[in-house]
CSV table of C-alpha atoms in Angstrom, one decimal:
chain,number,residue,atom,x,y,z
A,281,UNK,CA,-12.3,-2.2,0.0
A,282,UNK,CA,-9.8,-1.4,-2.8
A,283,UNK,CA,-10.9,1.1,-5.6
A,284,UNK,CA,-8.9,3.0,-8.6
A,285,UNK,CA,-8.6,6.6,-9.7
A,286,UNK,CA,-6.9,8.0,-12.8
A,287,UNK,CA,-5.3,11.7,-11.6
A,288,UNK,CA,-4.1,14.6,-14.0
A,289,UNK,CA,-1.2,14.6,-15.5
A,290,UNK,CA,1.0,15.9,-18.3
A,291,UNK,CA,3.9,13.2,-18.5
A,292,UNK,CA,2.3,10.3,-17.8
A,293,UNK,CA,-0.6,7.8,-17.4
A,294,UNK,CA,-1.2,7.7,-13.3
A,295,UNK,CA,-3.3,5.5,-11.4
A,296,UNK,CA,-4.1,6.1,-7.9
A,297,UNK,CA,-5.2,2.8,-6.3
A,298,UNK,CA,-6.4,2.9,-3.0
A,299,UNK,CA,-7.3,0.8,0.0
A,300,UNK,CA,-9.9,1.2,2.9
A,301,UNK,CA,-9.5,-1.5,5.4
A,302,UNK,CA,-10.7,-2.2,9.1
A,303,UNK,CA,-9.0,-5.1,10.9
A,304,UNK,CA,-9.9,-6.4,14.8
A,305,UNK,CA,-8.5,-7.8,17.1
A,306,UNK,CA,-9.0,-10.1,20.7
A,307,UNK,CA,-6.1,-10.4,22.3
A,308,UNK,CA,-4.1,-11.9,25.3
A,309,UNK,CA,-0.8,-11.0,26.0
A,310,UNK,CA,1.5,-11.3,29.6
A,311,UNK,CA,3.3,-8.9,30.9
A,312,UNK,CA,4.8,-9.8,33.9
A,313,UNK,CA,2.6,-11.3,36.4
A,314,UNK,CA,-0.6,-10.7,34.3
A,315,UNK,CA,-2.7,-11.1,31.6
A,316,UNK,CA,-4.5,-8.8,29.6
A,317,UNK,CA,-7.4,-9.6,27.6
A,318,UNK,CA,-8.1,-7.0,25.2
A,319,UNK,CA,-10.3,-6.3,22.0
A,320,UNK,CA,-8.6,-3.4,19.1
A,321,UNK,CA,-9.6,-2.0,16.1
A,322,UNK,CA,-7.4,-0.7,13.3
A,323,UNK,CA,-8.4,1.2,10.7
A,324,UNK,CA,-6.0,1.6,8.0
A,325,UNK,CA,-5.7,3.7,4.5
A,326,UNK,CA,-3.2,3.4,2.1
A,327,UNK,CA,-2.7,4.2,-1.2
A,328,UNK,CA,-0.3,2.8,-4.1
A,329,UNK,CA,0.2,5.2,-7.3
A,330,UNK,CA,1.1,3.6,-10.1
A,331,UNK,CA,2.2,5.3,-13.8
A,332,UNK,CA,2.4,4.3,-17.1
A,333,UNK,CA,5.1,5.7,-19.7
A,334,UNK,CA,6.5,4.5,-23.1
A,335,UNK,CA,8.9,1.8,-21.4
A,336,UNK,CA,6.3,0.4,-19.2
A,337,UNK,CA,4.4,0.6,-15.6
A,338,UNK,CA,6.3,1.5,-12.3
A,339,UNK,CA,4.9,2.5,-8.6
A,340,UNK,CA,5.8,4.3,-6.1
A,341,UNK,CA,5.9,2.7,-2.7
A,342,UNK,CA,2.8,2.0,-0.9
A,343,UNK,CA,1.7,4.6,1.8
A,344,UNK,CA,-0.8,4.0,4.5
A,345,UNK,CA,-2.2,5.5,7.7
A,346,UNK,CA,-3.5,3.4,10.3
A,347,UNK,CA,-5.6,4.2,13.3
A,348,UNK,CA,-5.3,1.8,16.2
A,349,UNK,CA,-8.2,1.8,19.3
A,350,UNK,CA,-7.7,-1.0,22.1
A,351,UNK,CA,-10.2,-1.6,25.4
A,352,UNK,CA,-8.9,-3.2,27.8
A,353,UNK,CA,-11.5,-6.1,29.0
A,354,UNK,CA,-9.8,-7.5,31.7
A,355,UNK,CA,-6.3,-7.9,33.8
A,356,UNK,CA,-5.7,-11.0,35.7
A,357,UNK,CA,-2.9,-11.9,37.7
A,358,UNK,CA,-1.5,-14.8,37.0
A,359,UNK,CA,-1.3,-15.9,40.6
A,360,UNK,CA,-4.4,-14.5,41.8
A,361,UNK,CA,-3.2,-11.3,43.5
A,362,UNK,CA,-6.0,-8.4,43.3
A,363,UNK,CA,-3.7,-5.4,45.0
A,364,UNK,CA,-1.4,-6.9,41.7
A,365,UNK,CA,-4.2,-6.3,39.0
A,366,UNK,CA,-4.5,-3.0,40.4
A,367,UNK,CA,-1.2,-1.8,40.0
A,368,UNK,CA,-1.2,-3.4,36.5
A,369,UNK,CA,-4.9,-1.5,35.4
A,370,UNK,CA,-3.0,1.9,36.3
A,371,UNK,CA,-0.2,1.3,34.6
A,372,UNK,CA,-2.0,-0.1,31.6
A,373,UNK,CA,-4.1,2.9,31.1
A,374,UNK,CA,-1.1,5.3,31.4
A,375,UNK,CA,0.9,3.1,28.6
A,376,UNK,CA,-2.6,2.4,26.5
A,377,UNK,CA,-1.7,5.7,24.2
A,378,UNK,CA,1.7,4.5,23.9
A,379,UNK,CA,0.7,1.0,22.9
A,380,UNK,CA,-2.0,2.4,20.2
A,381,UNK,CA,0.4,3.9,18.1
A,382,UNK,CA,3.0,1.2,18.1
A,383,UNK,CA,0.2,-0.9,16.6
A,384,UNK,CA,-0.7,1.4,14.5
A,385,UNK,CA,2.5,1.8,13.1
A,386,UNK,CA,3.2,-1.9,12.9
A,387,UNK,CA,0.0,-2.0,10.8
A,388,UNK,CA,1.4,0.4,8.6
A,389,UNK,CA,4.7,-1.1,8.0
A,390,UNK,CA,2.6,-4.7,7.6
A,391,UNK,CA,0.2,-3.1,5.0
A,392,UNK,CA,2.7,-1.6,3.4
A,393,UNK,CA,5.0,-4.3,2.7
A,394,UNK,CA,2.3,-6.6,1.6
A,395,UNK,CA,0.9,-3.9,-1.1
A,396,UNK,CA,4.5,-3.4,-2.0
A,397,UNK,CA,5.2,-7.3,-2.5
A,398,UNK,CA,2.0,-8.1,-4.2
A,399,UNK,CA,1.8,-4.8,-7.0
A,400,UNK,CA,5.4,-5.8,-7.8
A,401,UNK,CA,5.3,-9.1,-8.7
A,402,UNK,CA,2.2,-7.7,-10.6
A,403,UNK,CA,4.3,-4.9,-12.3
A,404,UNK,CA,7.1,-7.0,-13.1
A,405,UNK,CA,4.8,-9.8,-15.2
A,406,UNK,CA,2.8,-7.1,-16.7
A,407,UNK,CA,6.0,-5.1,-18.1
A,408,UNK,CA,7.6,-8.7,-19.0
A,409,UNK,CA,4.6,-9.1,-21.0
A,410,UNK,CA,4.9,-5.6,-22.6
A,411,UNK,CA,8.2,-5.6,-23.4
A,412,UNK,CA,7.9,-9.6,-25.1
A,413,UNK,CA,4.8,-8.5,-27.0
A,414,UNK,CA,4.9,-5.0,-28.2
A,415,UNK,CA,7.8,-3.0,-27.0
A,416,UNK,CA,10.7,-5.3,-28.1
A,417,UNK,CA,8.8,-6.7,-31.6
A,418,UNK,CA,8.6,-3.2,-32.7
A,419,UNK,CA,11.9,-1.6,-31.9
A,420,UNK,CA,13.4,-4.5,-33.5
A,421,UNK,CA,11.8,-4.0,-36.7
A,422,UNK,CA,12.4,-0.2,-36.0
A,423,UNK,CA,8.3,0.2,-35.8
A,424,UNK,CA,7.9,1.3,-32.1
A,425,UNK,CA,7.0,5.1,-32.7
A,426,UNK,CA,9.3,7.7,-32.8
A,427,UNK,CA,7.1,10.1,-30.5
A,428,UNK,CA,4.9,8.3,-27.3
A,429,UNK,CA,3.2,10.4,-24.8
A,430,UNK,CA,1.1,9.2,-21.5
A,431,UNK,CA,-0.9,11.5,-20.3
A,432,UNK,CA,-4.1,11.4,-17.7
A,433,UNK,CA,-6.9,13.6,-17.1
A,434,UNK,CA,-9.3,13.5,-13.8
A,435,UNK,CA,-11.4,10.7,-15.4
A,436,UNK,CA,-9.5,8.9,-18.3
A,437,UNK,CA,-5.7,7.8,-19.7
A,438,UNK,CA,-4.6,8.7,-23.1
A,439,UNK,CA,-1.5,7.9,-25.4
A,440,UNK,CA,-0.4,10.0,-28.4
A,441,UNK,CA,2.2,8.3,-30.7
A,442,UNK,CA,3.3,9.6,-34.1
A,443,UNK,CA,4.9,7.2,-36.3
A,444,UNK,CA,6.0,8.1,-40.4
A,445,UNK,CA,8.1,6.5,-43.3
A,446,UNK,CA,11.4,7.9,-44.2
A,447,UNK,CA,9.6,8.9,-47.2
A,448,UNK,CA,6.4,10.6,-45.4
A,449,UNK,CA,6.7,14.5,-44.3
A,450,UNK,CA,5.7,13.4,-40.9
């Protein structure tokens, strides 16, 4: 689930964006002499904040926090030796702790990245199109006002520009 807020601020437009995500898993994977078949659940937050100013939009990176719970359904050795899936069940459940948080930091990195790649390729063709179809058009005919300001309050965006003639007062 993604979702959007607008947060204070006296400098510039800011928009939080957020994302609520659950991802599972059912997984094999061999160590050694066994296998284990397991099921996991990640569940992962992240937000992006994004801010508008006179020259355009730019983000900060993407943050997350991910939450990673694994059962262990079964442990089979791979040649059929029970005192070997024993050994392997102790060991699993002392590492299991271990192993959650690596996920869960993997999932992290992941989310990140991907929210990263995907709001910048965003950014960049929204701030190409700014700078094309406003930004550039006016400075060059020395219209782009002389005073813009970006500001946010808890529930909307504003912009103040002032703009005069050389023969105006202000």
């Amino acid at each position: 689930q993604a979702s959007a807020k607008v947060a204070e601020s006296n400098r510039f437009s800011i928009i939080d964006t957020y994302l609520m995500a659950t991802a599972y898993s059912d997984t094999v994977g061999r160590n050694g002499p066994v296998c284990i078949y397991s099921n996991g659940t990640t569940c992962i937050g992240a937000i992006k904040r994004l801010w508008i100013d006179e020259n355009g939009l730019f983000s900060h990176p993407a943050s997350s926090h991910a939450v990673t719970n694994t059962c262990i359904k079964d442990i089979q050795s791979i040649k059929g030796r029970k005192f070997v899936e024993r050994i392997a069940w102790k060991k699993a459940g002392k590492q299991l702790p271990k192993a959650e948080c690596i996920a869960s930091r993997r999932a992290e990195a992941r989310v990140n990245e991907r929210i990263d790649e995907r709001a910048d390729k965003a950014l960049a063709e929204a701030n190409e199109k700014f700078q094309q179809k406003i930004r550039r058009p006016l400075v060059e005919r020395k219209l782009f006002p002389e005073d813009v300001k970006f500001t946010s309050g808890e529930q909307s965006m504003h912009v103040r520009s002032m703009q005069s003639g050389t023969s105006l007062i202000a």
